[in-house]
Short mmCIF file of C-alpha atoms in Angstrom, two decimals:
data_model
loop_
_atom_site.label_atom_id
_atom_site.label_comp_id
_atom_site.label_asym_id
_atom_site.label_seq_id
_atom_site.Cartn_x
_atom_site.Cartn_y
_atom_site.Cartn_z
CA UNK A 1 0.00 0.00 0.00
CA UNK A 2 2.85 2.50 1.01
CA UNK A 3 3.80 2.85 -2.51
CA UNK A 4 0.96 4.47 -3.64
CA UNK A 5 1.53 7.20 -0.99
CA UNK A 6 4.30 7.84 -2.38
CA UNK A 7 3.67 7.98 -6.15
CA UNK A 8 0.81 10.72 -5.59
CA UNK A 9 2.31 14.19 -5.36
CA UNK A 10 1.54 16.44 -2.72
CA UNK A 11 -0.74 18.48 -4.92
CA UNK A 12 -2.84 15.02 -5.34
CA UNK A 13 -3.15 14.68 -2.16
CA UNK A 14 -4.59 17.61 -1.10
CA UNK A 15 -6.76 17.86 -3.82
CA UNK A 16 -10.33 16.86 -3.56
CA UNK A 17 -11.41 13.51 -5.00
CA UNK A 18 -12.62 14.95 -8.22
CA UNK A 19 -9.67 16.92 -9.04
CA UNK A 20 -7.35 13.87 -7.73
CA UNK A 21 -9.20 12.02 -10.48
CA UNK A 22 -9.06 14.44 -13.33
CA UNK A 23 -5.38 14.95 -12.48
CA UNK A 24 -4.83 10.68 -12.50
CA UNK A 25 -6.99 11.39 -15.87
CA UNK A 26 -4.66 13.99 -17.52
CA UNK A 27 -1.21 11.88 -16.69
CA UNK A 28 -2.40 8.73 -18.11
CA UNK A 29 -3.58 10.68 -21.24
CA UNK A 30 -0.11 12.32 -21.29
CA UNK A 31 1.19 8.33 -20.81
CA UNK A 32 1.96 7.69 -17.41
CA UNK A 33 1.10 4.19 -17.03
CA UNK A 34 1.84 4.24 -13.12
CA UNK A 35 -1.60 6.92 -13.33
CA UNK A 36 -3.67 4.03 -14.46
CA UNK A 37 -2.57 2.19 -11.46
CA UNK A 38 -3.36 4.26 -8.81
CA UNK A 39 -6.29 5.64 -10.21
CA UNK A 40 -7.97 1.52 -10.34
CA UNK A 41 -6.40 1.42 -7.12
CA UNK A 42 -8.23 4.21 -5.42
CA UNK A 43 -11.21 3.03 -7.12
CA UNK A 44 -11.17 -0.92 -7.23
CA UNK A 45 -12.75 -1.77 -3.35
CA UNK A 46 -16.05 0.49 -4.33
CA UNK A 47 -16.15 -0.74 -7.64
CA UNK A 48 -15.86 -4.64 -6.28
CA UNK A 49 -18.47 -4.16 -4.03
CA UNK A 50 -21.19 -2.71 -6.47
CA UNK A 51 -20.70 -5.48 -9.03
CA UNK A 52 -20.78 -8.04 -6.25
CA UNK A 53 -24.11 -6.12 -5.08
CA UNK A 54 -25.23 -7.35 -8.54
CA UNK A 55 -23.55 -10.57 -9.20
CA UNK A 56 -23.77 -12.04 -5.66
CA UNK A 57 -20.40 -13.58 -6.22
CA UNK A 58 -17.13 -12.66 -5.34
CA UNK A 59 -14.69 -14.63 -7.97
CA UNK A 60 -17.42 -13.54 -11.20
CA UNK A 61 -17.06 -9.93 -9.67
CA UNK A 62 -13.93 -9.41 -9.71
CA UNK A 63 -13.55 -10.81 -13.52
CA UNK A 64 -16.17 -8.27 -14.51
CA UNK A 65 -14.12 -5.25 -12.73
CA UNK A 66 -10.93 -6.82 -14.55
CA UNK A 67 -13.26 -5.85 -17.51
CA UNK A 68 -14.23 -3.20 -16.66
CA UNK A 69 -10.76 -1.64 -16.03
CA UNK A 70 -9.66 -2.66 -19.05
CA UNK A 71 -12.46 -0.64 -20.57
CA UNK A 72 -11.48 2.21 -18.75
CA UNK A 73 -8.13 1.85 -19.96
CA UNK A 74 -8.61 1.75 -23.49
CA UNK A 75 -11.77 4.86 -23.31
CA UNK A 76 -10.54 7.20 -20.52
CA UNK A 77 -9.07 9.24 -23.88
CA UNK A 78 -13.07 9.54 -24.48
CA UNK A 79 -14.05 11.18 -20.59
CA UNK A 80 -15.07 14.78 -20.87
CA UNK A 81 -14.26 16.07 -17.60
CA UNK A 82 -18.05 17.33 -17.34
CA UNK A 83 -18.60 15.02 -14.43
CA UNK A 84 -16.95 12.80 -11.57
CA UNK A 85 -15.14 9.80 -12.82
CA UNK A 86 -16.81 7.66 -10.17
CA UNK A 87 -20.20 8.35 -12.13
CA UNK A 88 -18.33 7.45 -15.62
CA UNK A 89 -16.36 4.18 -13.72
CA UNK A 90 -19.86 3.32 -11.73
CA UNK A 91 -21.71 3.46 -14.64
CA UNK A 92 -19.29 1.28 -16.43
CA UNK A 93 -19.17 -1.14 -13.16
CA UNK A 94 -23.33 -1.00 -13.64
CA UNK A 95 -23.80 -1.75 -17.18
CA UNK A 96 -21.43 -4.33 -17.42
CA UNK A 97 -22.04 -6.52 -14.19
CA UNK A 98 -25.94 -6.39 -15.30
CA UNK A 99 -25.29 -7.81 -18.98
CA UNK A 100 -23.01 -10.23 -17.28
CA UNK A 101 -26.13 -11.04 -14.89
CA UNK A 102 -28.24 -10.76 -18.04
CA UNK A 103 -25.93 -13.68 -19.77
CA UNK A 104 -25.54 -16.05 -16.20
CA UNK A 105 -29.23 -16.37 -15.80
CA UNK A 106 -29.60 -18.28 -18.98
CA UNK A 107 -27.14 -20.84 -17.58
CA UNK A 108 -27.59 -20.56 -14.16
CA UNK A 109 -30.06 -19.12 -11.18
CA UNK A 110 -27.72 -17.08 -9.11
CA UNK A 111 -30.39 -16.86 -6.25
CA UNK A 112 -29.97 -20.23 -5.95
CA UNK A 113 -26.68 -20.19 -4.38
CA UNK A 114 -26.13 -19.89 -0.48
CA UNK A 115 -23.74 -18.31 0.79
CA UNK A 116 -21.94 -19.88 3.84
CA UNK A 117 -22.83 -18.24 6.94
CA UNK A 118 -20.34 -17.50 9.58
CA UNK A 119 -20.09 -19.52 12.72
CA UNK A 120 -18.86 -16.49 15.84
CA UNK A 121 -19.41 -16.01 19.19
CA UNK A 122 -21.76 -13.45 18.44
CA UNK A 123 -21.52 -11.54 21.44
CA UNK A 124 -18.28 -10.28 20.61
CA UNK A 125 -18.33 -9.77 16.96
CA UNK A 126 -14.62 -8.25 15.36
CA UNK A 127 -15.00 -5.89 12.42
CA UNK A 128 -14.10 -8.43 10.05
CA UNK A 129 -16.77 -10.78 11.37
CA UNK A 130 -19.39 -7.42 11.49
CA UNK A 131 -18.25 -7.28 7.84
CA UNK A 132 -18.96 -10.83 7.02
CA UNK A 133 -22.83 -10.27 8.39
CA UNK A 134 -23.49 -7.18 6.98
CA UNK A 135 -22.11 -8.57 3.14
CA UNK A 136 -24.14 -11.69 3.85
CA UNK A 137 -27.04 -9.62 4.76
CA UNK A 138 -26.49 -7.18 1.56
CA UNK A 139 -26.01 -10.39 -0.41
CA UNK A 140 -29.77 -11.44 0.33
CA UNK A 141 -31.15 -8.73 -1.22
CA UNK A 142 -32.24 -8.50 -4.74
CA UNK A 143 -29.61 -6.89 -7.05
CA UNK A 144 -30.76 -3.35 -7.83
CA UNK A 145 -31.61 -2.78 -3.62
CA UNK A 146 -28.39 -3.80 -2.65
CA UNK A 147 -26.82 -1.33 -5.48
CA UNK A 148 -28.54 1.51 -4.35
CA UNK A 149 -28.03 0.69 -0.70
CA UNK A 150 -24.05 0.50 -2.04
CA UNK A 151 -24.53 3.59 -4.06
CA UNK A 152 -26.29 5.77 -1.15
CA UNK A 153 -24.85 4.86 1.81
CA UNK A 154 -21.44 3.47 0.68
CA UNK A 155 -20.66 5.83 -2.08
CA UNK A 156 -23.00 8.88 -0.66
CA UNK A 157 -24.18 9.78 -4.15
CA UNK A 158 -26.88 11.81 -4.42
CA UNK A 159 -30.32 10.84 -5.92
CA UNK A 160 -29.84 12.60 -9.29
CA UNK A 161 -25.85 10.79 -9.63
CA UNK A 162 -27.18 7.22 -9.14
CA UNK A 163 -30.06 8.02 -11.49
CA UNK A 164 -27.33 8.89 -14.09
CA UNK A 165 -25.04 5.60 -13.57
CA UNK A 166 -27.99 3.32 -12.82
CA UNK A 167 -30.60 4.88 -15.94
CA UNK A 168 -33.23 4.00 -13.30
CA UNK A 169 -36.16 6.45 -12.14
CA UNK A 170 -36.10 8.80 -9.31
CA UNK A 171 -39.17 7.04 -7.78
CA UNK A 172 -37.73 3.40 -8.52
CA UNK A 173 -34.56 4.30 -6.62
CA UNK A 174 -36.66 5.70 -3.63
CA UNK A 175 -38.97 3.15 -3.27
CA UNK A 176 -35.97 0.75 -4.14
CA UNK A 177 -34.10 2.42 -0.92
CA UNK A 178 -37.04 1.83 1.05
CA UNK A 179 -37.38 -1.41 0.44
CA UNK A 180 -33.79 -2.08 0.73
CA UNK A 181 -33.62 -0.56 4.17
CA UNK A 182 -36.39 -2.46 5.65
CA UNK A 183 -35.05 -5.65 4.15
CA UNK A 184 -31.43 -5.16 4.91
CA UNK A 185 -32.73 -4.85 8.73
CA UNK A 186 -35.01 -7.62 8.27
CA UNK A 187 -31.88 -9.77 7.05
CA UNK A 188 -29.37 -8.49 9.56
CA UNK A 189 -32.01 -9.31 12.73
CA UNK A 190 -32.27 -13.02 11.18
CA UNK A 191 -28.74 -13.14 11.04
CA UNK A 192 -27.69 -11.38 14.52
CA UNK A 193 -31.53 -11.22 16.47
CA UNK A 194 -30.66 -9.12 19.32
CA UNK A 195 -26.78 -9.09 18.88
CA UNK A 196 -27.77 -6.63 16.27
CA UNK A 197 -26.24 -3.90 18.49
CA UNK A 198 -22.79 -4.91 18.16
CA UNK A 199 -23.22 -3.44 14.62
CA UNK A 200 -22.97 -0.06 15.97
CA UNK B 1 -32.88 1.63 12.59
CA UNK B 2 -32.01 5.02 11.92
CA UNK B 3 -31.08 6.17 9.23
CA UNK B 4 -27.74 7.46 10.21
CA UNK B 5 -26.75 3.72 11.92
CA UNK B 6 -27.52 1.98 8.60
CA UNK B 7 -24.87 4.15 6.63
CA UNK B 8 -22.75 3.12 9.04
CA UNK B 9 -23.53 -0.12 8.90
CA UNK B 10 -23.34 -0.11 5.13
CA UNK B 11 -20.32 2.06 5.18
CA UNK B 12 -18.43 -1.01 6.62
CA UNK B 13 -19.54 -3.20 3.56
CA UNK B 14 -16.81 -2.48 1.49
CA UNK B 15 -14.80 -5.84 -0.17
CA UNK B 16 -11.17 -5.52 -0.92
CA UNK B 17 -10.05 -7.14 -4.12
CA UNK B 18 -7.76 -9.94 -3.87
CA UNK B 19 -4.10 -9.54 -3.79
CA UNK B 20 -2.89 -9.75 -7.26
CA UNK B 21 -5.76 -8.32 -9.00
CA UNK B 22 -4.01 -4.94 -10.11
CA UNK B 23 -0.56 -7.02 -11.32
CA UNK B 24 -3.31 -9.71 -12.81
CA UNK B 25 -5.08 -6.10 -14.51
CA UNK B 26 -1.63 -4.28 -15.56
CA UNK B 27 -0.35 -7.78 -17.09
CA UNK B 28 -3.83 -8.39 -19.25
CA UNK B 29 -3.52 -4.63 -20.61
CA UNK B 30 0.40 -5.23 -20.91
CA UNK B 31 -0.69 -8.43 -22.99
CA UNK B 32 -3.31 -6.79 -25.30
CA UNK B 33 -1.22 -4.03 -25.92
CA UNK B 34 1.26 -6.42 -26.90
CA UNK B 35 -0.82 -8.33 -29.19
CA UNK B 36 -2.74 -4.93 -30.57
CA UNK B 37 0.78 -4.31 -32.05
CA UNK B 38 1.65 -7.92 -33.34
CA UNK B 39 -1.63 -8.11 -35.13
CA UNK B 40 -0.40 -4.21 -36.89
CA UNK B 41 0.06 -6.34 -39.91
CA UNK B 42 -2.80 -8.68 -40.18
CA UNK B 43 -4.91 -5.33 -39.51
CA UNK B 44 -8.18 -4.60 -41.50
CA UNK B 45 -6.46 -1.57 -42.92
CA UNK B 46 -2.88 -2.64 -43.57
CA UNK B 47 -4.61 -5.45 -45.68
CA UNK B 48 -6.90 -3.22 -47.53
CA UNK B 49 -4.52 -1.07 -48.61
CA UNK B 50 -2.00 -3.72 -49.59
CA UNK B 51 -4.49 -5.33 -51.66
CA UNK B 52 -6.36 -2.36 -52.85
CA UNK B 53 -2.77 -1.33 -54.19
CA UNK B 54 -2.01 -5.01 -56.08
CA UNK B 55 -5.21 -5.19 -57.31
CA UNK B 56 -4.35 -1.69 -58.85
CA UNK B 57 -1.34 -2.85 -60.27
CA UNK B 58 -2.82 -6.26 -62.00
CA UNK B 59 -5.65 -4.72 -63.54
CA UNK B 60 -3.32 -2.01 -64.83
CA UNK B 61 -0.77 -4.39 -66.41
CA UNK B 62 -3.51 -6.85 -67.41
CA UNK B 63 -5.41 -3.95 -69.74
CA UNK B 64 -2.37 -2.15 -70.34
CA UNK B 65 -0.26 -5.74 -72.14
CA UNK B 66 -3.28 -8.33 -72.58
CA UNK B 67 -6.66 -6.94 -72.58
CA UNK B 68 -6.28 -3.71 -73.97
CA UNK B 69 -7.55 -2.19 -77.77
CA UNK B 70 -4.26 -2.56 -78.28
CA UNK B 71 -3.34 -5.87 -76.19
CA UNK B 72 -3.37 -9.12 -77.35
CA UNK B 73 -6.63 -9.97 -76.91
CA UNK B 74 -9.35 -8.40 -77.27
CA UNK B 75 -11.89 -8.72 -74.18
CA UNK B 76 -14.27 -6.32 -73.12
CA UNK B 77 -13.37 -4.64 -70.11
CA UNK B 78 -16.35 -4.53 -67.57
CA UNK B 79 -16.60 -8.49 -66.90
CA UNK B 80 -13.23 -8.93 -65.98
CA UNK B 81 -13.20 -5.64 -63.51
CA UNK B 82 -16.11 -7.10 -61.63
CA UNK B 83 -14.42 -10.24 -61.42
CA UNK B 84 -10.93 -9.17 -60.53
CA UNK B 85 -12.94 -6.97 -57.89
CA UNK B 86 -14.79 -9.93 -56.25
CA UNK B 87 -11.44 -12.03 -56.34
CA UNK B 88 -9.79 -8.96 -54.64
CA UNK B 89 -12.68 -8.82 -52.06
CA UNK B 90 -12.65 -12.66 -51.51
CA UNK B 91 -9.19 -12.17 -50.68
CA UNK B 92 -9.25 -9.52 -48.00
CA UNK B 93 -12.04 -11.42 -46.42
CA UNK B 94 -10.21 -14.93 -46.19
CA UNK B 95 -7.12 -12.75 -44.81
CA UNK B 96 -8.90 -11.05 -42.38
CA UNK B 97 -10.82 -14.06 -40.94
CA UNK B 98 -8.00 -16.07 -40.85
CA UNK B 99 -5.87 -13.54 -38.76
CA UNK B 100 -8.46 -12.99 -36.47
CA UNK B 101 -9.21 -16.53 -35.98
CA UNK B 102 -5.23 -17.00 -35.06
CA UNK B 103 -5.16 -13.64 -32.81
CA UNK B 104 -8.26 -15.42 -31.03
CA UNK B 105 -5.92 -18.68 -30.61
CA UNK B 106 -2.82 -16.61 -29.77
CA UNK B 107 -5.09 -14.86 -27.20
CA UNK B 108 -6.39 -17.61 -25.47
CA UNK B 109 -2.98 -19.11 -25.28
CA UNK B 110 -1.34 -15.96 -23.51
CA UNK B 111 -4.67 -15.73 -21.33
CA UNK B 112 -4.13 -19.55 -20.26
CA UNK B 113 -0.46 -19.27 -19.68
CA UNK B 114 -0.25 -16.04 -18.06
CA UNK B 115 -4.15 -16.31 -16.08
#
């Protein structure tokens, strides 16, 4: 990890995210290939976990984001600079995990598969295990409420943003939220019942 | 659950990519980049134009000495353009498919060797 540190310039760094990006954006179109890196390496986490929000599966995931990287590298001489880069690269993420979804249900149901659930002491949950419930939890909802859920809460896009990288309606995504909040709590009781409170 | 608890709930959903996935990335674009140049040659336009400019040349040389008012034999002219044309156009096509059918193979070999 320390290396990236040390590849950004000071400038980067104090830069806001946005102009961190368009700056990562500029050097790789002037050919620094060590831009590409760290620009999929600021990004790739996020990115992971909104195609795995759609694809429910870790290993198919991450071969879409290798995908969709590769994308990015060959069109980032095409972004405008009119918006973020995360709404481009989400957008990208999006549209490609769905037509790989799109493609997978004709061979297989993907809401068929169970994911393992973690045996803890539940009264003293580590992060990593509180991450392991609340992905398991996310992974039990339907695609597009887990997205949003990603896209609000993990991303903290605004409405208008994830109406632009998903193509869905204003009122889909808000009654898509809803729905994905009461579920996501439904899902994490089942999972933790009153050890629900080690969440927080 | 309020809302403020959930983001931070979801806020600690984030999943890290596995270890090698940005050396797995930089090698696949390393790869294609590598293979975008080798296959230069076999390209759609390279071929084109090579043929486009042979094709030139034998219809030239073909009226010009053989075909011609004053060749050696008299043929009229716009039969034999439209089938030196389809020749010329069968020809890109079998070079084209063929080069892309070996960039596929030489692809998938690279991909398997170097996952």
């Amino acid at each position: 990890m320390d290396w990236y540190w040390h590849t950004l310039s000071e400038s980067d760094l104090k830069n806001s995210p946005v102009q961190r990006d368009y700056e990562l954006i500029r050097k790789i179109n002037d050919g620094d290939a060590s831009a590409f890196r760290q620009l999929v390496y600021v990004h790739k986490d996020v990115s992971l976990s909104l195609a795995i929000s759609i694809l429910k599966d870790h290993n198919l995931a991450e071969d879409v984001l290798q995908d969709v990287f590769v994308k990015v590298y060959h069109k980032i001489h095409t972004f405008k600079f009119k918006s973020s880069f995360t709404t481009w690269l989400y957008r990208i993420v999006v549209n490609t995990s769905y037509n790989e979804l799109k493609k997978r249900k004709s061979t297989f149901a993907l809401d068929e598969q169970t994911a393992e659930i973690p045996i803890v002491d539940k009264s003293s949950i580590d992060e990593a295990d509180q991450k392991k419930y609340i992905n398991l939890a996310l992974e039990r909802l339907r695609p597009d409420e887990s997205l949003l859920l990603r896209l609000f809460y993990l991303s903290e896009l605004k409405i208008k943003e994830i109406e632009k990288i998903t193509g869905f309606k204003t009122s889909k995504i808000k009654v898509d939220l809803h729905r994905g909040r009461e579920n996501m709590l439904f899902e994490l009781k089942q999972l933790l019942g009153p050890d629900l409170k080690h969440l927080l | 659950m309020k809302e403020e608890e959930l983001k931070k709930i979801i806020s600690k959903s984030t999943v890290a990519t596995s270890d090698d996935f940005l050396n797995h990335l930089m090698h696949r674009i390393d790869t294609e980049k590598e293979l975008k140049k080798a296959s230069f040659l076999g390209s759609f336009k390279s071929v084109l134009i090579a043929c486009s400019f042979l094709g030139l040349i034998t219809t030239f040389v073909t009226y010009k000495f053989f075909l011609g008012t004053e060749g050696i034999i008299n043929v009229p002219k716009g039969p034999i353009f439209v089938g030196i044309t389809l020749i010329l156009l069968f020809g890109i096509n079998s070079i084209v498919k063929t080069n892309h059918k070996l960039l596929k193979a030489k692809q998938k070999k690279l991909m398997y060797y170097n996952p």
